mmCIF file of C-alpha atoms in Angstrom:
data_model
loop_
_atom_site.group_PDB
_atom_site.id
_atom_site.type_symbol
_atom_site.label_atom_id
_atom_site.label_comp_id
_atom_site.label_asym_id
_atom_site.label_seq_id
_atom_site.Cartn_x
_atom_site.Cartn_y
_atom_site.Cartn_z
ATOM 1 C CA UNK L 1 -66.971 97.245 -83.926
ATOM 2 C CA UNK L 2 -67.334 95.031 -80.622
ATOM 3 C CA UNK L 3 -65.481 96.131 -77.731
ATOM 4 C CA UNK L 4 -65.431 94.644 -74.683
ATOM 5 C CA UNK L 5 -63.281 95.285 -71.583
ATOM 6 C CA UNK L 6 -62.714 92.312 -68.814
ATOM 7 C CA UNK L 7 -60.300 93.071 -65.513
ATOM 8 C CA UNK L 8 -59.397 89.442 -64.104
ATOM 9 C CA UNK L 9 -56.762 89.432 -61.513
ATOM 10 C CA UNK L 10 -55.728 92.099 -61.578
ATOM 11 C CA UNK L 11 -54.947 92.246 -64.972
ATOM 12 C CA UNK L 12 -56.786 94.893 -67.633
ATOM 13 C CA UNK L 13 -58.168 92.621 -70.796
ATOM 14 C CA UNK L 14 -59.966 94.786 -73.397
ATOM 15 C CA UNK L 15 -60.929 92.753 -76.609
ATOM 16 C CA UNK L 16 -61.569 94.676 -79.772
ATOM 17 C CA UNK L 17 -63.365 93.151 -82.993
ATOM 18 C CA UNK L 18 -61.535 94.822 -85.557
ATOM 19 C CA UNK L 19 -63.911 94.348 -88.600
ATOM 20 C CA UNK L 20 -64.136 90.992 -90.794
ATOM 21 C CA UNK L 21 -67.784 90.082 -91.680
ATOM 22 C CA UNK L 22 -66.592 86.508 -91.988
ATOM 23 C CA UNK L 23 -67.947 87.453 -95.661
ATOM 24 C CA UNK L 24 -64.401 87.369 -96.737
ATOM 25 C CA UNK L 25 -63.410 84.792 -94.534
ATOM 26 C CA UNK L 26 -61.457 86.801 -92.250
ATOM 27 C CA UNK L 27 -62.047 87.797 -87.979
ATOM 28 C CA UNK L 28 -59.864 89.803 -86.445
ATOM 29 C CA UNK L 29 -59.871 91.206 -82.925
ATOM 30 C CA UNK L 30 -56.831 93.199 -81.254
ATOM 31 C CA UNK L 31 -56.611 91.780 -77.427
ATOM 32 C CA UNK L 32 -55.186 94.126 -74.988
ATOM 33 C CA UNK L 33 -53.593 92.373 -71.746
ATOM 34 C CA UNK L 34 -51.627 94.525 -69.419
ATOM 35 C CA UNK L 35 -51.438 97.808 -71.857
ATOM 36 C CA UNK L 36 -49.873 95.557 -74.236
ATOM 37 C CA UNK L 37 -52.152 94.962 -77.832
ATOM 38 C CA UNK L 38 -52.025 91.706 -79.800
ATOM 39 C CA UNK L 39 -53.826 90.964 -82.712
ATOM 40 C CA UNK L 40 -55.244 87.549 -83.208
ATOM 41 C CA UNK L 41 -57.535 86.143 -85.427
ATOM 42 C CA UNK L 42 -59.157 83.092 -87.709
ATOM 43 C CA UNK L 43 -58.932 83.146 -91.602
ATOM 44 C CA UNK L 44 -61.048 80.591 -93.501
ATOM 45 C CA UNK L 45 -60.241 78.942 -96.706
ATOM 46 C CA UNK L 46 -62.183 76.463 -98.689
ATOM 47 C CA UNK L 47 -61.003 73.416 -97.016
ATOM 48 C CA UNK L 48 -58.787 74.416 -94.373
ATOM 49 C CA UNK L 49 -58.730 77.445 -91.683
ATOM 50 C CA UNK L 50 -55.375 79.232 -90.281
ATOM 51 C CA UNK L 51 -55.517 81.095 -86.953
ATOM 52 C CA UNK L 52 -52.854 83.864 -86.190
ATOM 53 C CA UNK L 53 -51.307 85.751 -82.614
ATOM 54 C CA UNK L 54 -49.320 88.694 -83.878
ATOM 55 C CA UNK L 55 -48.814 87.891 -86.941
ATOM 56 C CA UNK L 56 -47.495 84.056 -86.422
ATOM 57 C CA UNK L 57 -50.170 81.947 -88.046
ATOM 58 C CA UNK L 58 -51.258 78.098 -87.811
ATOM 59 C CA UNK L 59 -53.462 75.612 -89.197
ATOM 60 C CA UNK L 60 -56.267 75.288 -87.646
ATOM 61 C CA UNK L 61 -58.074 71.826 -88.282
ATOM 62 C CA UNK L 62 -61.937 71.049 -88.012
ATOM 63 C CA UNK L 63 -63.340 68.563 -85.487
ATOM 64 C CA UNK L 64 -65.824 67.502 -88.094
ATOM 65 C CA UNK L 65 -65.854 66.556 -90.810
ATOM 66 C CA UNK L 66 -69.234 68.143 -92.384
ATOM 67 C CA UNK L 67 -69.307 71.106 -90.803
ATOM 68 C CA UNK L 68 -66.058 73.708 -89.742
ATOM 69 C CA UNK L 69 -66.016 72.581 -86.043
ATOM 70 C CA UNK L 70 -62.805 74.837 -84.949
ATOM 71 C CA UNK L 71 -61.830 75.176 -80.852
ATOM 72 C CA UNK L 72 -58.595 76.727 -80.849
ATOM 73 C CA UNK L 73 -55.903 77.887 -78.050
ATOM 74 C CA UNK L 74 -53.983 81.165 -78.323
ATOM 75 C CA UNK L 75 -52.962 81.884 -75.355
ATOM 76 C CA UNK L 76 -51.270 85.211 -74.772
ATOM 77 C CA UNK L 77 -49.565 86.414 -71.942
ATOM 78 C CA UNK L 78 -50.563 84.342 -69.682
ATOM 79 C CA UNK L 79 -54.436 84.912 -70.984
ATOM 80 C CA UNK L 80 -56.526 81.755 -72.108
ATOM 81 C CA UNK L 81 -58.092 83.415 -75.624
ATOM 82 C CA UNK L 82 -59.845 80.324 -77.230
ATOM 83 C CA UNK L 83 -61.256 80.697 -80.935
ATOM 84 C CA UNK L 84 -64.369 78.988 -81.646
ATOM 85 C CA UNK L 85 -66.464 78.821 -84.817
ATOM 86 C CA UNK L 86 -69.042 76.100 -86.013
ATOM 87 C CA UNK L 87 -70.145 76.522 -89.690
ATOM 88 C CA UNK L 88 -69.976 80.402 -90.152
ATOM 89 C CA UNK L 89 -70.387 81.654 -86.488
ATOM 90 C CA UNK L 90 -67.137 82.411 -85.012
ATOM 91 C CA UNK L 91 -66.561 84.127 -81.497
ATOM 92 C CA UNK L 92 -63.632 84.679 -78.969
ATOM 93 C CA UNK L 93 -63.434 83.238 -75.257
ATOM 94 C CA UNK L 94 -61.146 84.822 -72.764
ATOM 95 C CA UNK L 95 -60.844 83.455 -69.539
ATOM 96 C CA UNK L 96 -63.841 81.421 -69.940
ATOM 97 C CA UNK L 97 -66.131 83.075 -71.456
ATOM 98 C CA UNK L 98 -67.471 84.259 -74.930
ATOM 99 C CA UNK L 99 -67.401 87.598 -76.063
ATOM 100 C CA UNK L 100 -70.327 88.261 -78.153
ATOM 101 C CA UNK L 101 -72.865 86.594 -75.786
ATOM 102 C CA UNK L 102 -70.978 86.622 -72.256
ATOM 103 C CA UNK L 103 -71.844 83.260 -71.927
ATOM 104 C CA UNK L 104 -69.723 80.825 -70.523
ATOM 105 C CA UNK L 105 -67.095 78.871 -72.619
ATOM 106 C CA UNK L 106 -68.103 75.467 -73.672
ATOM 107 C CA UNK L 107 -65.342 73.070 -75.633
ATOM 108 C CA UNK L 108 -66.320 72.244 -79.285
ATOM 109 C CA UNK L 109 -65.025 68.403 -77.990
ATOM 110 C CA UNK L 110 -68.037 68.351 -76.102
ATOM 111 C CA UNK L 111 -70.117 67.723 -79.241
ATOM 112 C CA UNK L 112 -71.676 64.515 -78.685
ATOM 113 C CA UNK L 113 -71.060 61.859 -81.230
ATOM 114 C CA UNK L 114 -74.423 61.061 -82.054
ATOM 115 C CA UNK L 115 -74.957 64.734 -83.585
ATOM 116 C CA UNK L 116 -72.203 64.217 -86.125
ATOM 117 C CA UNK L 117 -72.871 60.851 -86.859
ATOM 118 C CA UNK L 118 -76.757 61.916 -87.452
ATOM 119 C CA UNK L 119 -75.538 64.583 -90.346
ATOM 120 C CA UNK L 120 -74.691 62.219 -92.789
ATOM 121 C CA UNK L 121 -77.669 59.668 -92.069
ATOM 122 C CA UNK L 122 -80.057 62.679 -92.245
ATOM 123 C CA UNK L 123 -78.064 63.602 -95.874
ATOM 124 C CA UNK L 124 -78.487 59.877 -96.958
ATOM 125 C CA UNK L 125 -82.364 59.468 -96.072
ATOM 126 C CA UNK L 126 -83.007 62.762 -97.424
ATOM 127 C CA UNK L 127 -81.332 61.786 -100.936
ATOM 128 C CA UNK L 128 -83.161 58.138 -100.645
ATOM 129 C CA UNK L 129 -86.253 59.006 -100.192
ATOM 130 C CA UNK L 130 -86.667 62.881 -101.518
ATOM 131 C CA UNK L 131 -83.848 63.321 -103.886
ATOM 132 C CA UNK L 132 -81.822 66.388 -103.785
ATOM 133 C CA UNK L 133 -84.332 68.871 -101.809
ATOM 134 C CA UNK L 134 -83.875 65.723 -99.022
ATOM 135 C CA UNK L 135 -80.672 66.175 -99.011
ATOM 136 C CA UNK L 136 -80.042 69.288 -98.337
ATOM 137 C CA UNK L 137 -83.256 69.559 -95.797
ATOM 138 C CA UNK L 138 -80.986 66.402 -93.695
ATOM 139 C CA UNK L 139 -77.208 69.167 -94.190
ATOM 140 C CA UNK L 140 -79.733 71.913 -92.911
ATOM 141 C CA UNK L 141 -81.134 69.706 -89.680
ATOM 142 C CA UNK L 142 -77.951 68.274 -89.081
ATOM 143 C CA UNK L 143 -75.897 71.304 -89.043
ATOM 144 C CA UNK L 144 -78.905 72.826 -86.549
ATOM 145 C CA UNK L 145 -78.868 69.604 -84.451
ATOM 146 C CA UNK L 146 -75.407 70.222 -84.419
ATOM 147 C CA UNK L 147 -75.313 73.707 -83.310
ATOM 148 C CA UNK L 148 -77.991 72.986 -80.603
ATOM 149 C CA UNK L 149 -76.246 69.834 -79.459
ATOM 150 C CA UNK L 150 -73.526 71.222 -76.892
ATOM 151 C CA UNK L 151 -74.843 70.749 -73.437
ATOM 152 C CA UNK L 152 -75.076 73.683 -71.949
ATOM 153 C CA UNK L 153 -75.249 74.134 -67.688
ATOM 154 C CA UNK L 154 -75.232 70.144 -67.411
ATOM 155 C CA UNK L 155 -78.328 69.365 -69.453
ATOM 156 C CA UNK L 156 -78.646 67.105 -72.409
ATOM 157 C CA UNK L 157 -79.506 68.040 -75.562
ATOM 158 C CA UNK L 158 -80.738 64.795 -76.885
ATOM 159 C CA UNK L 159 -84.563 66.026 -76.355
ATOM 160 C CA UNK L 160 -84.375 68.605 -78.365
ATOM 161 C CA UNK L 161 -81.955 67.471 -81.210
ATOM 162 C CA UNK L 162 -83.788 63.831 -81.284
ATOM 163 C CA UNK L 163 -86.652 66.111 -82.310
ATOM 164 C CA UNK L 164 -85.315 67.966 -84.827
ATOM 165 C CA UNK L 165 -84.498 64.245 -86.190
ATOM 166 C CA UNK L 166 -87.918 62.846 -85.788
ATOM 167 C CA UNK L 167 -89.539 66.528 -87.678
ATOM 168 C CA UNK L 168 -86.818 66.111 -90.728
ATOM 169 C CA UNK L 169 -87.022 62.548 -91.195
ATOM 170 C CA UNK L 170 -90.757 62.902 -91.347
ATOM 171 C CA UNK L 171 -90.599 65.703 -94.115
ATOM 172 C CA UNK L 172 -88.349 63.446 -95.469
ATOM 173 C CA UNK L 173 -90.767 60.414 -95.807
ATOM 174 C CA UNK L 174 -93.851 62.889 -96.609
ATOM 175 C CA UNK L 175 -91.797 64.676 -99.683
ATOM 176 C CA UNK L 176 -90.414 61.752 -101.391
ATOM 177 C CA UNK L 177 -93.993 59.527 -100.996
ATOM 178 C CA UNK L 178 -95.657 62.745 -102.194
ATOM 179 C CA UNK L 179 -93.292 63.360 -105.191
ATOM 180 C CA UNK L 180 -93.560 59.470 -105.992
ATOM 181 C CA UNK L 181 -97.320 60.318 -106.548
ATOM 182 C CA UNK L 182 -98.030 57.657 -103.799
ATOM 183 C CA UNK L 183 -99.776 60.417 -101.840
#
């Protein structure tokens, strides 16, 4: 169990993770603000996610369409409580910042379009020119070039992603000539 407590204006915030291993598909946290608890939290499905404040649940709808890209709003009294998850990793801002790390909130629409366009070219070279293990080595460097892709403090990313592109596409190449027996 997480627990972290935040005072912000004068205003008491304790956030509580209530259990959910996100092995069911299931987070939960209970928020206190002002004395008063809420209970929100993110339940995944195969296809689609549903977030819920107290009980009163919506659809929550990914930003990608690859990889479960969720940034949603539940604010509660008065509190901004964002939940975030990309793939499996799912965590709770309040007031601008994240709750597991402490870092600072950064918007999922920041994701730059480059890093989701490069999933599916990544998946397509990987097929063409190693088969099935090529595929899934392009899902597995997009998803990470993904991940690392949201600027964070101002910088770009495009170093560091652009060279988890050049390192996969070069497996890439090196597995399928090898299992052609070209190599």
């Amino acid at each position: 169990m997480v627990e972290r407590s935040v005072c912000r204006e004068g205003a008491a915030l304790i956030l509580r993770q209530n259990g959910g291993n996100g092995m069911d598909g299931f987070r939960n946290w209970t928020v206190t603000v002002d004395g008063q608890p809420h209970e929100v939290g993110i339940r995944f499905g195969l296809f689609r996610a549903t977030v819920h404040v107290d009980g009163e649940r919506r659809a929550a709808k990914s930003k990608n369409q690859f990889v479960r890209v969720i940034d949603e709003d539940l604010s509660v009294d008065g509190k901004d409580i964002r939940i975030t998850a990309m793939g499996n990793s799912v965590d709770v801002a309040v007031d601008g910042v994240y709750l597991r790390s402490g870092k600072p909130y950064v918007p999922m629409s920041l994701i730059p379009v480059w890093a989701t366009v490069m999933i599916p070219v990544l998946m397509a070279t990987g097929l063409l020119l190693f088969g099935v293990l090529g595929f899934a080595l392009g899902l597995l460097a997009g998803v990470l070039a993904l991940h690392r892709s949201l600027p964070i403090s101002g910088k770009s990313r495009l170093p560091l992603c652009g060279a988890i592109y050049a390192v996969t596409l070069v497996i890439q190449l090196v597995g399928g000539i090898y299992s052609q027996g070209w190599l």
